[in-house]
Amino acid sequence: MTFSAELWDRGAAKVYEEILRHPFITGLTDGTLDHAAFRYFIVQDSHYLRAYSRALTLVAARATDADAVRMFAKHAAEAIEVEQDLHTSLLGPLGLTPADVDAAGSRPTTTAYMSYLTAVCATGTYAEAVAAVLPCYWIYRDVGRELIKRSSPDPVYAQWIGTYGSAEFDSVVESVLAVTDRLGSEVGPGERERCHRHFSTTTRYEWMFWDAAYRELDWPVG
């Protein structure tokens, strides 16, 4: 079993099935998801992608070979481009402006996920950092693959689905999986367990991110 398959089997398989059943995801494909929930999602994803870009920069700094350094540095830049291009194209149809995104700030789940990811990438080993950032790549790719089979009657949702269900994004994810699998032979038992823990934790945060958007979760006080 490859290292990535090992990570998925122990830390993501069951959670991924719950993600596919979540009403946020099913609401995208049947068009019933309230635009207010998707607005929340796009705003929070904008904040998340900014932190994800910084996390990928930290992964690049820890990478042990030149090709991986270049790849993660490129992906860090592309994360910002995705935010600027995809989100900007969706803001108008959703009745949002860039100022609205900034004013909304980061909500509880987004803040927790960003903080955990940044901490692991800043203080963990290279393998731990890769394990922590991998679920965002992998789950979005697989969700995109699944949803693009049906797309959506809502053009806004169809546009979002098309981005993550594309061959281009699939190629990006496969390159990260290849790096992950090469690391599998290099990590010892203790580090391996930490990788599993980080991968499992950020996978759960992926489910929580969809759920927070569906419920439009806000700070309870203040």
Tab-separated table of N, CA, C and O in Angstrom, residues 80-165:
chain	number	residue	atom	x	y	z
A	80	ILE	N	-3.344	31.778	-4.424
A	80	ILE	CA	-3.767	33.177	-4.444
A	80	ILE	C	-4.458	33.494	-5.761
A	80	ILE	O	-5.469	34.220	-5.796
A	81	GLU	N	-3.956	32.937	-6.854
A	81	GLU	CA	-4.577	33.178	-8.159
A	81	GLU	C	-5.983	32.609	-8.206
A	81	GLU	O	-6.894	33.218	-8.777
A	82	VAL	N	-6.184	31.432	-7.598
A	82	VAL	CA	-7.521	30.840	-7.542
A	82	VAL	C	-8.465	31.757	-6.790
A	82	VAL	O	-9.595	32.008	-7.214
A	83	GLU	N	-7.984	32.249	-5.650
A	83	GLU	CA	-8.821	33.164	-4.877
A	83	GLU	C	-9.192	34.386	-5.703
A	83	GLU	O	-10.361	34.796	-5.759
A	84	GLN	N	-8.216	34.954	-6.381
A	84	GLN	CA	-8.461	36.185	-7.130
A	84	GLN	C	-9.338	35.952	-8.358
A	84	GLN	O	-10.247	36.728	-8.640
A	85	ASP	N	-9.081	34.855	-9.085
A	85	ASP	CA	-9.791	34.617	-10.346
A	85	ASP	C	-11.169	33.992	-10.137
A	85	ASP	O	-12.185	34.559	-10.534
A	86	LEU	N	-11.200	32.827	-9.498
A	86	LEU	CA	-12.474	32.135	-9.325
A	86	LEU	C	-13.400	32.924	-8.420
A	86	LEU	O	-14.563	33.156	-8.752
A	87	HIS	N	-12.892	33.357	-7.288
A	87	HIS	CA	-13.759	34.037	-6.333
A	87	HIS	C	-14.231	35.391	-6.858
A	87	HIS	O	-15.387	35.758	-6.662
A	88	THR	N	-13.341	36.096	-7.535
A	88	THR	CA	-13.758	37.383	-8.088
A	88	THR	C	-14.874	37.197	-9.106
A	88	THR	O	-15.839	37.973	-9.147
A	89	SER	N	-14.786	36.149	-9.914
A	89	SER	CA	-15.824	35.895	-10.916
A	89	SER	C	-17.147	35.484	-10.285
A	89	SER	O	-18.211	35.634	-10.902
A	90	LEU	N	-17.096	34.973	-9.049
A	90	LEU	CA	-18.319	34.541	-8.368
A	90	LEU	C	-18.909	35.617	-7.460
A	90	LEU	O	-20.089	35.540	-7.106
A	91	LEU	N	-18.107	36.601	-7.085
A	91	LEU	CA	-18.590	37.595	-6.122
A	91	LEU	C	-19.795	38.365	-6.656
A	91	LEU	O	-20.798	38.533	-5.950
A	92	GLY	N	-19.700	38.851	-7.895
A	92	GLY	CA	-20.794	39.632	-8.471
A	92	GLY	C	-22.110	38.883	-8.492
A	92	GLY	O	-23.124	39.391	-7.980
A	93	PRO	N	-22.146	37.664	-9.074
A	93	PRO	CA	-23.394	36.895	-9.092
A	93	PRO	C	-23.951	36.581	-7.699
A	93	PRO	O	-25.148	36.355	-7.545
A	94	LEU	N	-23.067	36.577	-6.695
A	94	LEU	CA	-23.509	36.305	-5.328
A	94	LEU	C	-23.815	37.585	-4.552
A	94	LEU	O	-24.163	37.531	-3.372
A	95	GLY	N	-23.684	38.740	-5.209
A	95	GLY	CA	-23.986	40.006	-4.556
A	95	GLY	C	-22.942	40.440	-3.554
A	95	GLY	O	-23.254	41.112	-2.560
A	96	LEU	N	-21.680	40.060	-3.819
A	96	LEU	CA	-20.591	40.381	-2.907
A	96	LEU	C	-19.538	41.232	-3.603
A	96	LEU	O	-19.427	41.216	-4.833
A	97	THR	N	-18.762	41.945	-2.805
A	97	THR	CA	-17.611	42.694	-3.307
A	97	THR	C	-16.384	42.239	-2.526
A	97	THR	O	-16.501	41.648	-1.438
A	98	PRO	N	-15.171	42.512	-3.041
A	98	PRO	CA	-13.964	42.190	-2.270
A	98	PRO	C	-13.962	42.838	-0.882
A	98	PRO	O	-13.460	42.251	0.084
A	99	ALA	N	-14.548	44.017	-0.780
A	99	ALA	CA	-14.631	44.681	0.522
A	99	ALA	C	-15.504	43.888	1.484
A	99	ALA	O	-15.225	43.838	2.696
A	100	ASP	N	-16.566	43.260	0.966
A	100	ASP	CA	-17.427	42.425	1.811
A	100	ASP	C	-16.645	41.234	2.367
A	100	ASP	O	-16.822	40.852	3.528
A	101	VAL	N	-15.791	40.652	1.530
A	101	VAL	CA	-14.975	39.511	1.959
A	101	VAL	C	-14.062	39.918	3.102
A	101	VAL	O	-13.984	39.240	4.137
A	102	ASP	N	-13.380	41.034	2.938
A	102	ASP	CA	-12.462	41.489	3.981
A	102	ASP	C	-13.203	41.853	5.262
A	102	ASP	O	-12.749	41.549	6.371
A	103	ALA	N	-14.356	42.506	5.102
A	103	ALA	CA	-15.121	42.947	6.275
A	103	ALA	C	-15.681	41.770	7.065
A	103	ALA	O	-15.815	41.849	8.295
A	104	ALA	N	-16.010	40.678	6.379
A	104	ALA	CA	-16.610	39.522	7.062
A	104	ALA	C	-15.628	38.863	8.017
A	104	ALA	O	-16.022	38.329	9.056
A	105	GLY	N	-14.359	38.888	7.684
A	105	GLY	CA	-13.360	38.272	8.541
A	105	GLY	C	-13.434	36.758	8.545
A	105	GLY	O	-14.258	36.139	7.863
A	106	SER	N	-12.578	36.163	9.333
A	106	SER	CA	-12.494	34.711	9.431
A	106	SER	C	-13.389	34.220	10.560
A	106	SER	O	-13.298	34.675	11.692
A	107	ARG	N	-14.267	33.272	10.254
A	107	ARG	CA	-15.202	32.724	11.243
A	107	ARG	C	-14.552	31.576	12.025
A	107	ARG	O	-13.425	31.166	11.723
A	108	PRO	N	-15.238	31.009	13.024
A	108	PRO	CA	-14.588	30.074	13.949
A	108	PRO	C	-13.894	28.878	13.300
A	108	PRO	O	-12.727	28.594	13.601
A	109	THR	N	-14.606	28.158	12.428
A	109	THR	CA	-14.004	26.963	11.835
A	109	THR	C	-12.835	27.325	10.937
A	109	THR	O	-11.794	26.655	10.949
A	110	THR	N	-12.989	28.391	10.176
A	110	THR	CA	-11.908	28.842	9.297
A	110	THR	C	-10.673	29.187	10.113
A	110	THR	O	-9.549	28.781	9.782
A	111	THR	N	-10.867	29.931	11.185
A	111	THR	CA	-9.749	30.344	12.036
A	111	THR	C	-9.044	29.137	12.647
A	111	THR	O	-7.808	29.062	12.665
A	112	ALA	N	-9.834	28.185	13.130
A	112	ALA	CA	-9.250	26.990	13.746
A	112	ALA	C	-8.464	26.171	12.723
A	112	ALA	O	-7.342	25.717	13.000
A	113	TYR	N	-9.050	25.975	11.545
A	113	TYR	CA	-8.384	25.198	10.503
A	113	TYR	C	-7.093	25.891	10.063
A	113	TYR	O	-6.027	25.268	9.985
A	114	MET	N	-7.159	27.197	9.804
A	114	MET	CA	-5.973	27.927	9.372
A	114	MET	C	-4.874	27.863	10.430
A	114	MET	O	-3.698	27.694	10.111
A	115	SER	N	-5.255	28.015	11.686
A	115	SER	CA	-4.273	28.026	12.772
A	115	SER	C	-3.591	26.673	12.903
A	115	SER	O	-2.358	26.590	13.076
A	116	TYR	N	-4.368	25.601	12.820
A	116	TYR	CA	-3.796	24.256	12.928
A	116	TYR	C	-2.835	23.991	11.774
A	116	TYR	O	-1.705	23.525	11.969
A	117	LEU	N	-3.280	24.305	10.568
A	117	LEU	CA	-2.469	24.060	9.377
A	117	LEU	C	-1.148	24.829	9.445
A	117	LEU	O	-0.070	24.280	9.186
A	118	THR	N	-1.234	26.093	9.813
A	118	THR	CA	-0.035	26.920	9.889
A	118	THR	C	0.925	26.403	10.955
A	118	THR	O	2.144	26.368	10.742
A	119	ALA	N	0.383	25.991	12.091
A	119	ALA	CA	1.227	25.493	13.177
A	119	ALA	C	1.982	24.234	12.760
A	119	ALA	O	3.186	24.096	13.029
A	120	VAL	N	1.297	23.309	12.110
A	120	VAL	CA	1.957	22.074	11.674
A	120	VAL	C	3.043	22.373	10.650
A	120	VAL	O	4.161	21.854	10.725
A	121	CYS	N	2.728	23.224	9.675
A	121	CYS	CA	3.691	23.523	8.615
A	121	CYS	C	4.879	24.330	9.127
A	121	CYS	O	5.979	24.250	8.568
A	122	ALA	N	4.672	25.085	10.190
A	122	ALA	CA	5.750	25.904	10.748
A	122	ALA	C	6.641	25.136	11.706
A	122	ALA	O	7.836	25.432	11.819
A	123	THR	N	6.080	24.138	12.391
A	123	THR	CA	6.834	23.470	13.455
A	123	THR	C	7.065	21.984	13.215
A	123	THR	O	7.904	21.378	13.878
A	124	GLY	N	6.331	21.384	12.299
A	124	GLY	CA	6.491	19.957	12.037
A	124	GLY	C	7.590	19.663	11.038
A	124	GLY	O	8.246	20.569	10.524
A	125	THR	N	7.784	18.394	10.756
A	125	THR	CA	8.740	17.984	9.738
A	125	THR	C	8.131	18.205	8.349
A	125	THR	O	6.949	18.510	8.213
A	126	TYR	N	8.959	18.025	7.344
A	126	TYR	CA	8.475	18.137	5.964
A	126	TYR	C	7.340	17.155	5.705
A	126	TYR	O	6.292	17.525	5.160
A	127	ALA	N	7.496	15.906	6.106
A	127	ALA	CA	6.451	14.902	5.880
A	127	ALA	C	5.164	15.269	6.619
A	127	ALA	O	4.058	15.095	6.079
A	128	GLU	N	5.290	15.767	7.839
A	128	GLU	CA	4.101	16.181	8.585
A	128	GLU	C	3.386	17.325	7.875
A	128	GLU	O	2.149	17.350	7.807
A	129	ALA	N	4.153	18.266	7.358
A	129	ALA	CA	3.551	19.397	6.652
A	129	ALA	C	2.812	18.932	5.402
A	129	ALA	O	1.704	19.386	5.121
A	130	VAL	N	3.426	18.029	4.653
A	130	VAL	CA	2.762	17.496	3.458
A	130	VAL	C	1.470	16.779	3.840
A	130	VAL	O	0.429	16.958	3.196
A	131	ALA	N	1.518	15.978	4.885
A	131	ALA	CA	0.319	15.263	5.324
A	131	ALA	C	-0.793	16.225	5.732
A	131	ALA	O	-1.974	15.957	5.501
A	132	ALA	N	-0.422	17.355	6.323
A	132	ALA	CA	-1.427	18.318	6.781
A	132	ALA	C	-2.089	19.054	5.629
A	132	ALA	O	-3.295	19.330	5.675
A	133	VAL	N	-1.323	19.396	4.587
A	133	VAL	CA	-1.914	20.146	3.468
A	133	VAL	C	-2.597	19.240	2.459
A	133	VAL	O	-3.405	19.707	1.649
A	134	LEU	N	-2.299	17.946	2.475
A	134	LEU	CA	-2.798	17.039	1.441
A	134	LEU	C	-4.321	16.921	1.367
A	134	LEU	O	-4.875	16.904	0.263
A	135	PRO	N	-5.060	16.832	2.486
A	135	PRO	CA	-6.514	16.670	2.353
A	135	PRO	C	-7.197	17.772	1.559
A	135	PRO	O	-8.157	17.488	0.818
A	136	CYS	N	-6.747	19.005	1.666
A	136	CYS	CA	-7.379	20.086	0.904
A	136	CYS	C	-7.245	19.825	-0.590
A	136	CYS	O	-8.202	19.999	-1.354
A	137	TYR	N	-6.076	19.422	-1.036
A	137	TYR	CA	-5.896	19.040	-2.436
A	137	TYR	C	-6.838	17.892	-2.816
A	137	TYR	O	-7.611	17.965	-3.774
A	138	TRP	N	-6.681	16.815	-2.065
A	138	TRP	CA	-7.239	15.522	-2.452
A	138	TRP	C	-8.766	15.517	-2.368
A	138	TRP	O	-9.452	15.042	-3.275
A	139	ILE	N	-9.313	16.039	-1.278
A	139	ILE	CA	-10.761	16.007	-1.099
A	139	ILE	C	-11.458	16.904	-2.102
A	139	ILE	O	-12.488	16.529	-2.687
A	140	TYR	N	-10.902	18.088	-2.357
A	140	TYR	CA	-11.519	18.953	-3.367
A	140	TYR	C	-11.482	18.294	-4.739
A	140	TYR	O	-12.433	18.389	-5.514
A	141	ARG	N	-10.372	17.615	-5.068
A	141	ARG	CA	-10.282	16.922	-6.348
A	141	ARG	C	-11.342	15.835	-6.447
A	141	ARG	O	-12.062	15.736	-7.446
A	142	ASP	N	-11.468	15.011	-5.392
A	142	ASP	CA	-12.408	13.902	-5.453
A	142	ASP	C	-13.857	14.375	-5.401
A	142	ASP	O	-14.728	13.806	-6.063
A	143	VAL	N	-14.119	15.421	-4.615
A	143	VAL	CA	-15.464	16.010	-4.622
A	143	VAL	C	-15.775	16.568	-6.009
A	143	VAL	O	-16.857	16.352	-6.556
A	144	GLY	N	-14.809	17.269	-6.603
A	144	GLY	CA	-15.004	17.796	-7.945
A	144	GLY	C	-15.272	16.703	-8.954
A	144	GLY	O	-16.178	16.814	-9.803
A	145	ARG	N	-14.513	15.616	-8.883
A	145	ARG	CA	-14.716	14.475	-9.779
A	145	ARG	C	-16.123	13.910	-9.653
A	145	ARG	O	-16.756	13.534	-10.645
A	146	GLU	N	-16.589	13.805	-8.419
A	146	GLU	CA	-17.915	13.233	-8.171
A	146	GLU	C	-19.019	14.174	-8.636
A	146	GLU	O	-19.975	13.752	-9.296
A	147	LEU	N	-18.898	15.459	-8.303
A	147	LEU	CA	-19.972	16.394	-8.609
A	147	LEU	C	-20.059	16.727	-10.092
A	147	LEU	O	-21.151	17.019	-10.596
A	148	ILE	N	-18.940	16.682	-10.796
A	148	ILE	CA	-18.969	17.066	-12.207
A	148	ILE	C	-19.760	16.066	-13.045
A	148	ILE	O	-20.195	16.380	-14.156
A	149	LYS	N	-19.976	14.870	-12.515
A	149	LYS	CA	-20.801	13.888	-13.216
A	149	LYS	C	-22.225	14.400	-13.407
A	149	LYS	O	-22.890	14.071	-14.386
A	150	ARG	N	-22.686	15.222	-12.445
A	150	ARG	CA	-24.048	15.758	-12.505
A	150	ARG	C	-24.058	17.266	-12.685
A	150	ARG	O	-25.074	17.835	-13.054
A	151	SER	N	-22.936	17.919	-12.381
A	151	SER	CA	-22.821	19.370	-12.403
A	151	SER	C	-23.954	19.977	-11.576
A	151	SER	O	-24.278	19.457	-10.511
A	152	SER	N	-24.567	21.058	-12.038
A	152	SER	CA	-25.622	21.712	-11.270
A	152	SER	C	-26.484	22.558	-12.188
A	152	SER	O	-25.980	23.152	-13.147
A	153	PRO	N	-27.785	22.646	-11.897
A	153	PRO	CA	-28.639	23.549	-12.668
A	153	PRO	C	-28.373	25.016	-12.354
A	153	PRO	O	-28.793	25.902	-13.103
A	154	ASP	N	-27.685	25.274	-11.253
A	154	ASP	CA	-27.335	26.645	-10.872
A	154	ASP	C	-25.992	26.995	-11.526
A	154	ASP	O	-24.986	26.333	-11.258
A	155	PRO	N	-25.935	28.008	-12.375
A	155	PRO	CA	-24.683	28.315	-13.091
A	155	PRO	C	-23.523	28.693	-12.173
A	155	PRO	O	-22.364	28.436	-12.510
A	156	VAL	N	-23.813	29.306	-11.039
A	156	VAL	CA	-22.747	29.659	-10.091
A	156	VAL	C	-22.121	28.389	-9.528
A	156	VAL	O	-20.886	28.241	-9.486
A	157	TYR	N	-22.960	27.444	-9.131
A	157	TYR	CA	-22.452	26.192	-8.579
A	157	TYR	C	-21.758	25.373	-9.663
A	157	TYR	O	-20.728	24.729	-9.402
A	158	ALA	N	-22.288	25.386	-10.866
A	158	ALA	CA	-21.671	24.644	-11.972
A	158	ALA	C	-20.273	25.169	-12.269
A	158	ALA	O	-19.355	24.387	-12.573
A	159	GLN	N	-20.080	26.476	-12.171
A	159	GLN	CA	-18.762	27.057	-12.409
A	159	GLN	C	-17.762	26.580	-11.368
A	159	GLN	O	-16.627	26.209	-11.688
A	160	TRP	N	-18.175	26.585	-10.110
A	160	TRP	CA	-17.291	26.139	-9.032
A	160	TRP	C	-16.957	24.660	-9.208
A	160	TRP	O	-15.782	24.264	-9.104
A	161	ILE	N	-17.955	23.843	-9.500
A	161	ILE	CA	-17.738	22.403	-9.689
A	161	ILE	C	-16.765	22.153	-10.836
A	161	ILE	O	-15.870	21.302	-10.750
A	162	GLY	N	-16.908	22.911	-11.912
A	162	GLY	CA	-16.054	22.724	-13.069
A	162	GLY	C	-14.587	22.961	-12.777
A	162	GLY	O	-13.705	22.302	-13.345
A	163	THR	N	-14.297	23.887	-11.878
A	163	THR	CA	-12.909	24.181	-11.528
A	163	THR	C	-12.247	22.996	-10.846
A	163	THR	O	-11.131	22.592	-11.204
A	164	TYR	N	-12.908	22.405	-9.872
A	164	TYR	CA	-12.297	21.336	-9.092
A	164	TYR	C	-12.489	19.958	-9.713
A	164	TYR	O	-11.834	18.989	-9.295
A	165	GLY	N	-13.359	19.858	-10.697
A	165	GLY	CA	-13.516	18.603	-11.413
A	165	GLY	C	-12.725	18.548	-12.699
A	165	GLY	O	-12.880	17.626	-13.497
